[in-house]
Short mmCIF file of C-alpha atoms in Angstrom, two decimals:
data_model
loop_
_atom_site.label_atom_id
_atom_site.label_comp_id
_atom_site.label_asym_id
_atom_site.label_seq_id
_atom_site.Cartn_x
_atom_site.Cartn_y
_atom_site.Cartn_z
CA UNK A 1 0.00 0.00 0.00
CA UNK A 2 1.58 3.19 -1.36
CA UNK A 3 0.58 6.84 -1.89
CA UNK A 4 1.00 8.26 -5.76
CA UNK A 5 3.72 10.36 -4.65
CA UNK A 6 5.60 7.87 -2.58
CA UNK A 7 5.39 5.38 -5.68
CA UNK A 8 6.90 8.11 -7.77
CA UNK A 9 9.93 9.19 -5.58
CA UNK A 10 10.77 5.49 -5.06
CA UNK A 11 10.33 4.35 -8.25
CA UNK A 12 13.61 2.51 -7.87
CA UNK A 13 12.62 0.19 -5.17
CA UNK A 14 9.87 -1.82 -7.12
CA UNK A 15 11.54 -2.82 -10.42
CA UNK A 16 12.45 -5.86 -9.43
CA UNK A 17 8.99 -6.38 -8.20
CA UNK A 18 6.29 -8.41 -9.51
CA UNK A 19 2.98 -8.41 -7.67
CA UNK A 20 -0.19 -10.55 -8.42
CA UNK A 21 -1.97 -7.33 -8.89
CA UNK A 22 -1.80 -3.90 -8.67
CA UNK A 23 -5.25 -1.70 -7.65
CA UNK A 24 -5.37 1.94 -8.01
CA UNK A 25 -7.72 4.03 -5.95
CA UNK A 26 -8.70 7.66 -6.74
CA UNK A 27 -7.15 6.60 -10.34
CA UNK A 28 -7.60 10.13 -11.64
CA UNK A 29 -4.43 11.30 -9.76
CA UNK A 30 -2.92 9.57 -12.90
CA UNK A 31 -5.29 11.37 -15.29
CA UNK A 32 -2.41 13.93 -16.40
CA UNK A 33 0.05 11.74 -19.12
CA UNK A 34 2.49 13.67 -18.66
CA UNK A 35 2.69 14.05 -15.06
CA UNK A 36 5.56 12.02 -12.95
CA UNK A 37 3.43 10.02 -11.12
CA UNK A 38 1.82 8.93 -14.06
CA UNK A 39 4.78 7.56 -15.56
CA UNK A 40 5.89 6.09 -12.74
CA UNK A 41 2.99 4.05 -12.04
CA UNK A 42 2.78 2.94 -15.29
CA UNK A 43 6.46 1.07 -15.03
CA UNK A 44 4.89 -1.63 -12.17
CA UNK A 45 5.04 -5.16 -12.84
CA UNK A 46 2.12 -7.03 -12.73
CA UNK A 47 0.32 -10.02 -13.71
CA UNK A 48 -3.63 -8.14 -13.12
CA UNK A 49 -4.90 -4.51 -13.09
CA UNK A 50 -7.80 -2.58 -11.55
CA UNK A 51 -8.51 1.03 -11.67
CA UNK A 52 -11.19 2.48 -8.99
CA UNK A 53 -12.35 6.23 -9.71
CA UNK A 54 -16.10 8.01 -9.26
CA UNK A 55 -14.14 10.98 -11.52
CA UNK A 56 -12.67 9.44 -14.67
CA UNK A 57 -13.25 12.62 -16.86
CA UNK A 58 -12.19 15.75 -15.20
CA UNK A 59 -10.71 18.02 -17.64
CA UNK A 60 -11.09 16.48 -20.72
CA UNK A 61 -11.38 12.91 -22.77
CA UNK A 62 -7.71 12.75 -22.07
CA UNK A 63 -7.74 11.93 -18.68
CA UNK A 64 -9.82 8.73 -19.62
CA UNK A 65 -7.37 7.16 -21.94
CA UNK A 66 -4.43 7.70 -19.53
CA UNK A 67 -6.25 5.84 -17.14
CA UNK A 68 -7.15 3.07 -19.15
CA UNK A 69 -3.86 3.17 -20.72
CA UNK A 70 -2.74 1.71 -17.61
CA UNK A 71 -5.48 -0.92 -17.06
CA UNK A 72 -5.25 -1.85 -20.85
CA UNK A 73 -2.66 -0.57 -23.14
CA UNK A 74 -3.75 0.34 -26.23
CA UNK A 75 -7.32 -0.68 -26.08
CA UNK A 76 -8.46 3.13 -26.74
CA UNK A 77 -6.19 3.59 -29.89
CA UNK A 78 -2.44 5.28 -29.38
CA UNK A 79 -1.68 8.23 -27.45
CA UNK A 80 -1.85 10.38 -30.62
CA UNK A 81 -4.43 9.06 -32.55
CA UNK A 82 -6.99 9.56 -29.65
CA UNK A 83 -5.76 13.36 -28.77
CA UNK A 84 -6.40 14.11 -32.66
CA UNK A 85 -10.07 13.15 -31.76
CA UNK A 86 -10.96 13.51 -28.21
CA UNK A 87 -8.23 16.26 -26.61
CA UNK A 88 -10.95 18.74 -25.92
CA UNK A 89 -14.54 18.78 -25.32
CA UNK A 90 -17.51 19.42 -27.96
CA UNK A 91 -15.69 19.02 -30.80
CA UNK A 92 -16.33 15.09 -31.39
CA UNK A 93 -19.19 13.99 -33.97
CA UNK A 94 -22.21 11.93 -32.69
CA UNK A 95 -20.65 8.57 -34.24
CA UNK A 96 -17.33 9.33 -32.25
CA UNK A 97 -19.03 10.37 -28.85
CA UNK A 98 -21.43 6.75 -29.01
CA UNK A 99 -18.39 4.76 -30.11
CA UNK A 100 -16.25 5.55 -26.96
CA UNK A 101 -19.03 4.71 -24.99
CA UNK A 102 -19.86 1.21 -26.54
CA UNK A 103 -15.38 1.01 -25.44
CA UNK A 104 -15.27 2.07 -21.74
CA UNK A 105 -19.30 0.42 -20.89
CA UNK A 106 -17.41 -2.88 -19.84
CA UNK A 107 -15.42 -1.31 -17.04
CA UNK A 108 -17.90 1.52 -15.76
CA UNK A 109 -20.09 0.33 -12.74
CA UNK A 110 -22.82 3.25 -11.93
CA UNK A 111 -24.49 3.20 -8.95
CA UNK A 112 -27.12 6.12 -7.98
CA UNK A 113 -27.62 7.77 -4.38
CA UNK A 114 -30.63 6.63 -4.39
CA UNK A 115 -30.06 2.99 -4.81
CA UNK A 116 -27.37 2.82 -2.38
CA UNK A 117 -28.07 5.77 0.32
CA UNK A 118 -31.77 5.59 0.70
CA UNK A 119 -31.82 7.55 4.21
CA UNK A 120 -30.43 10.75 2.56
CA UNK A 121 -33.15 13.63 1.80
CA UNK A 122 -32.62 15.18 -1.73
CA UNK A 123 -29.81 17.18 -2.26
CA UNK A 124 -30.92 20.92 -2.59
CA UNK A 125 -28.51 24.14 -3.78
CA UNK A 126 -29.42 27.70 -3.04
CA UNK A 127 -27.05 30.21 -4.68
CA UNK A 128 -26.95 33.51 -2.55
CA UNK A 129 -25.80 36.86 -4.00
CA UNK A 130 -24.27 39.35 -1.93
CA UNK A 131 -23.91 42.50 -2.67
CA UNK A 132 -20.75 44.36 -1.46
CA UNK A 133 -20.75 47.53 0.83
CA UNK A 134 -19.51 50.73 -0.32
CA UNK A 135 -16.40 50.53 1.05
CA UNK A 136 -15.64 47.69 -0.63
CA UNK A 137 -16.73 48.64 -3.91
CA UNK A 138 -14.39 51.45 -4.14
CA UNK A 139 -11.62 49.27 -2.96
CA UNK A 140 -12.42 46.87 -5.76
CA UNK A 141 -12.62 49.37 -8.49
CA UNK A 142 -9.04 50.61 -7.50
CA UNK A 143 -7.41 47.33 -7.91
CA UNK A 144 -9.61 46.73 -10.77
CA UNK A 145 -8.20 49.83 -12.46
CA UNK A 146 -4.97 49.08 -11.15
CA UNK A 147 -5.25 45.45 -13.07
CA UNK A 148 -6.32 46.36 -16.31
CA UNK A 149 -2.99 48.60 -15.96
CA UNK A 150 -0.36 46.18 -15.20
CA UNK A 151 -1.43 44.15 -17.86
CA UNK A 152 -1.63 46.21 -20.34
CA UNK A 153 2.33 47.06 -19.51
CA UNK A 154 3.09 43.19 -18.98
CA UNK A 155 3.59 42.74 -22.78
CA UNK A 156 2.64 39.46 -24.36
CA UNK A 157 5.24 37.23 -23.43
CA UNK A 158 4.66 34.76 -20.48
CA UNK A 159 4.91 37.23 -18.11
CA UNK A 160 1.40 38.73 -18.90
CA UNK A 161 -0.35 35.11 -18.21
CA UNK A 162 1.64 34.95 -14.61
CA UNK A 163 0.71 38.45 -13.98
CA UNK A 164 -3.36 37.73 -15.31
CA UNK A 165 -3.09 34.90 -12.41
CA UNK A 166 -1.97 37.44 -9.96
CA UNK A 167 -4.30 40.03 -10.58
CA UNK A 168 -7.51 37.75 -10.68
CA UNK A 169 -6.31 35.91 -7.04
CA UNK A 170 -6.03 39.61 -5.44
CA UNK A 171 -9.77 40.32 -7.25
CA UNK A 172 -11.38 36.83 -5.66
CA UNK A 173 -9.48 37.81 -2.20
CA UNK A 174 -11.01 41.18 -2.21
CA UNK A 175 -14.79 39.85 -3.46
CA UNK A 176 -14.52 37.43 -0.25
CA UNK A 177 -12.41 39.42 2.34
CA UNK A 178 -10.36 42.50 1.93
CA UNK A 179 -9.13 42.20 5.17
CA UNK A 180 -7.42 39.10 4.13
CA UNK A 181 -4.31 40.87 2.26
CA UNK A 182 -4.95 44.35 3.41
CA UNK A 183 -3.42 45.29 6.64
CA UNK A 184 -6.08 48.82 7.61
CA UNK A 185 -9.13 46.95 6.46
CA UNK A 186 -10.36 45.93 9.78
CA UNK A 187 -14.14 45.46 8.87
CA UNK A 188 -15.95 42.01 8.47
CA UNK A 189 -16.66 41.73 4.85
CA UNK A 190 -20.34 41.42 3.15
CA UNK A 191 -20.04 37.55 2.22
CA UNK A 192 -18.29 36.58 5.82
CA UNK A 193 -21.24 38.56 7.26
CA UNK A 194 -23.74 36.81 5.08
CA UNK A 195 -21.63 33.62 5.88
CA UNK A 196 -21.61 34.03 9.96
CA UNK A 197 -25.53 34.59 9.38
CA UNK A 198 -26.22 31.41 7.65
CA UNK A 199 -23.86 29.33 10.22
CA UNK A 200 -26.19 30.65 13.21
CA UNK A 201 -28.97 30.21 11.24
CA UNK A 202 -28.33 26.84 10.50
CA UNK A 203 -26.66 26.06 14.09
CA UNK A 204 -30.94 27.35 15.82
CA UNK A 205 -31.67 24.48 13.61
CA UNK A 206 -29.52 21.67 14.78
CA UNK A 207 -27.27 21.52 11.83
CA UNK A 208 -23.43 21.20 11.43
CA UNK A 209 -21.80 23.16 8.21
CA UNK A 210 -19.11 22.57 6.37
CA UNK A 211 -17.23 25.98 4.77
CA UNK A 212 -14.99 25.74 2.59
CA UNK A 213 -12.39 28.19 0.86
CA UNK A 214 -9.64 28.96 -1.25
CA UNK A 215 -7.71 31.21 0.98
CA UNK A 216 -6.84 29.88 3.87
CA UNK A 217 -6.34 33.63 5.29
CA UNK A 218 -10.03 34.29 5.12
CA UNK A 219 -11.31 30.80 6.85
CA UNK A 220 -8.59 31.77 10.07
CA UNK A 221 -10.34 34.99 9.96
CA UNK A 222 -14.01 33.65 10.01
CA UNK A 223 -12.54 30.59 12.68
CA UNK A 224 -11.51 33.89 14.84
CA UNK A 225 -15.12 35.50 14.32
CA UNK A 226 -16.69 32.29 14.87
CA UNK A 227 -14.80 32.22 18.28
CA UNK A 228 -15.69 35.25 19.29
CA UNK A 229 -19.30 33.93 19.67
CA UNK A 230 -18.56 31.13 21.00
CA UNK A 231 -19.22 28.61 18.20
CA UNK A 232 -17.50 25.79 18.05
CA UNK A 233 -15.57 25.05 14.99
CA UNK A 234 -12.32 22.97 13.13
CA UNK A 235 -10.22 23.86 10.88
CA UNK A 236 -8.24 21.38 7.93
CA UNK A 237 -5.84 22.97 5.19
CA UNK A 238 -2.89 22.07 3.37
CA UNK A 239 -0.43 21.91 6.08
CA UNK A 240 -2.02 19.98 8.86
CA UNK A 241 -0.55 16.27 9.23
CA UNK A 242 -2.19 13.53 7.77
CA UNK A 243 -3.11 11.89 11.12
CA UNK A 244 -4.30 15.12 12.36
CA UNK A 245 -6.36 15.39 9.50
CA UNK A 246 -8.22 12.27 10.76
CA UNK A 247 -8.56 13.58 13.79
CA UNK A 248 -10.25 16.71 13.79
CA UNK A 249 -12.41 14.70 10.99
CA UNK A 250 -13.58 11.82 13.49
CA UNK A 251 -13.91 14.51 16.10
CA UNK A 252 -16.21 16.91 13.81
CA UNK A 253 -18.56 13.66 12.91
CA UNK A 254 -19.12 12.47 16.40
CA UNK A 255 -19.92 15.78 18.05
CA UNK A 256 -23.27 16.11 18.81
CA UNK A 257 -22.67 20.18 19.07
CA UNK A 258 -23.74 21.75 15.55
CA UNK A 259 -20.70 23.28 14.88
CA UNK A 260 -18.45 24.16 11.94
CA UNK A 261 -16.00 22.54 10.06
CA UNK A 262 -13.55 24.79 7.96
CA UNK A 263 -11.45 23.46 5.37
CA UNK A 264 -9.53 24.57 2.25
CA UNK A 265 -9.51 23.48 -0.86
CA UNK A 266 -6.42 21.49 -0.97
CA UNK A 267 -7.11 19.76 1.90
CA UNK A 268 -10.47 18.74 0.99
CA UNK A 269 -10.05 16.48 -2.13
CA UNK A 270 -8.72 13.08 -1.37
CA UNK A 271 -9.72 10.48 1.61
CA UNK A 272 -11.67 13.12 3.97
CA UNK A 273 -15.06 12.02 5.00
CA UNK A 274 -16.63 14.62 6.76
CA UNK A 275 -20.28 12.57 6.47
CA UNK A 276 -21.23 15.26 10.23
CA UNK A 277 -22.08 17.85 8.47
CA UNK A 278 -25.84 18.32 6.65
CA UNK A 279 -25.46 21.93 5.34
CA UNK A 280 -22.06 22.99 3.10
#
């Protein structure tokens, strides 16, 4: 039992290997062809393959074949013969779209929620829109003016699609919480009021929410809020240890307290069941 990464830095230890089989879970991690990991994985010596994923296509019909270019080499046509027909989405003809179907319907096992997870009520999705106060308006319009600027100096070369990154992170950071990079902003933001509303809102009603966030910055600064009134909460992001991780996790699900899990983004992906929480 191995982690993707671990496999890839030591690559050199299994060569000599042969195992009976080899079983991937989360098999989109080797989605990317070009990636390390992907390569590396591809080298082991075995006598069967399975691949487990709920997320074979992610980006594009690409990810697919480099997945089952691992269970089955070459059963979905070479590398560069399938690219010339499937790298990017909507530009396949019907007969193309129904024929990779009729290839991959052996290995695809679908199972719906409602087969398997009877006891869950229907998923529902409100989308909120909050409007931002006047202070932050005029702070956005600066750095929005201040954007368009630097890139319009950046030139065309690399540079400008670095700098386009840049600028659009600082314009998300501001839209959520200005205080987050900006040292004299010292007021709680529209969406983390809206935010601290819906978490007390929810928490009258007996239910435990799950927030998450890109910046890690902003869900500190909500955890701090949310201690100030005395609501009990977590917090999961990039840096805490793995065991931690499972931790706080088993912690969150057993409490009977409705309180409030934070996590960012890139902790959240792989291997965290946080099944406590009703309301995200």
């Amino acid at each position: 039992i191995v982690s993707y990464d671990s496999f890839r830095n030591d690559e050199d230890l299994y060569k000599n290997i042969v195992f009976s089989s080899a079983i991937l879970d989360e098999a989109q991690s080797i989605a990317n062809v070009g990636a390390q990991k992907t390569r590396a994985v591809k080298t082991i010596n075995d006598e069967h393959r399975f691949v487990l994923t709920g997320t074979p296509i992610q980006n594009s019909y690409m990810d697919l074949w480099s997945i089952m270019d691992f269970l089955l080499p070459g059963y979905l046509e070479g590398y560069k013969e399938f690219r010339m027909i499937y790298s990017s989405f909507g530009d396949q003809k019907e007969a193309e779209i129904e024929k990779l179907e009729r290839e991959v319907a052996p290995f695809l096992l679908r199972r719906t929620k409602e087969e398997v997870l009877k006891e869950l009520p229907t998923k529902s999705e409100e989308v909120l829109v909050v409007t931002m106060e006047e202070k932050e308006r005029k702070i956005y319009a600066a750095y929005h003016e201040n954007a368009v600027l630097s890139l319009r100096q950046a030139g065309e070369d690399g540079r400008q699609k670095i700098a386009l990154l840049a600028e659009l992170t600082r314009l998300r950071q501001l839209c959520v919480d200005p205080s987050s990079f900006l040292e004299d902003f010292h007021d709680v933001s529209s969406k983390l009021s809206q935010t601290l509303s819906m978490i007390e809102v929810a928490r009258q009603g007996g239910h435990k929410v799950l927030v998450f966030s890109s910046f890690l910055t902003v869900l500190k600064h909500l955890q701090s809020l949310l201690n100030e009134g005395d609501v009990l909460s977590y917090l999961i992001y990039g840096d805490t240890p793995a065991q931690e991780r499972l931790e706080i996790a088993d912690e969150f699900n057993a409490s009977k307290d409705p309180s409030v899990m934070l996590v960012s983004l890139k902790a959240g992906g792989t291997g965290l069941n946080l099944v406590g929480a009703d309301i995200v």
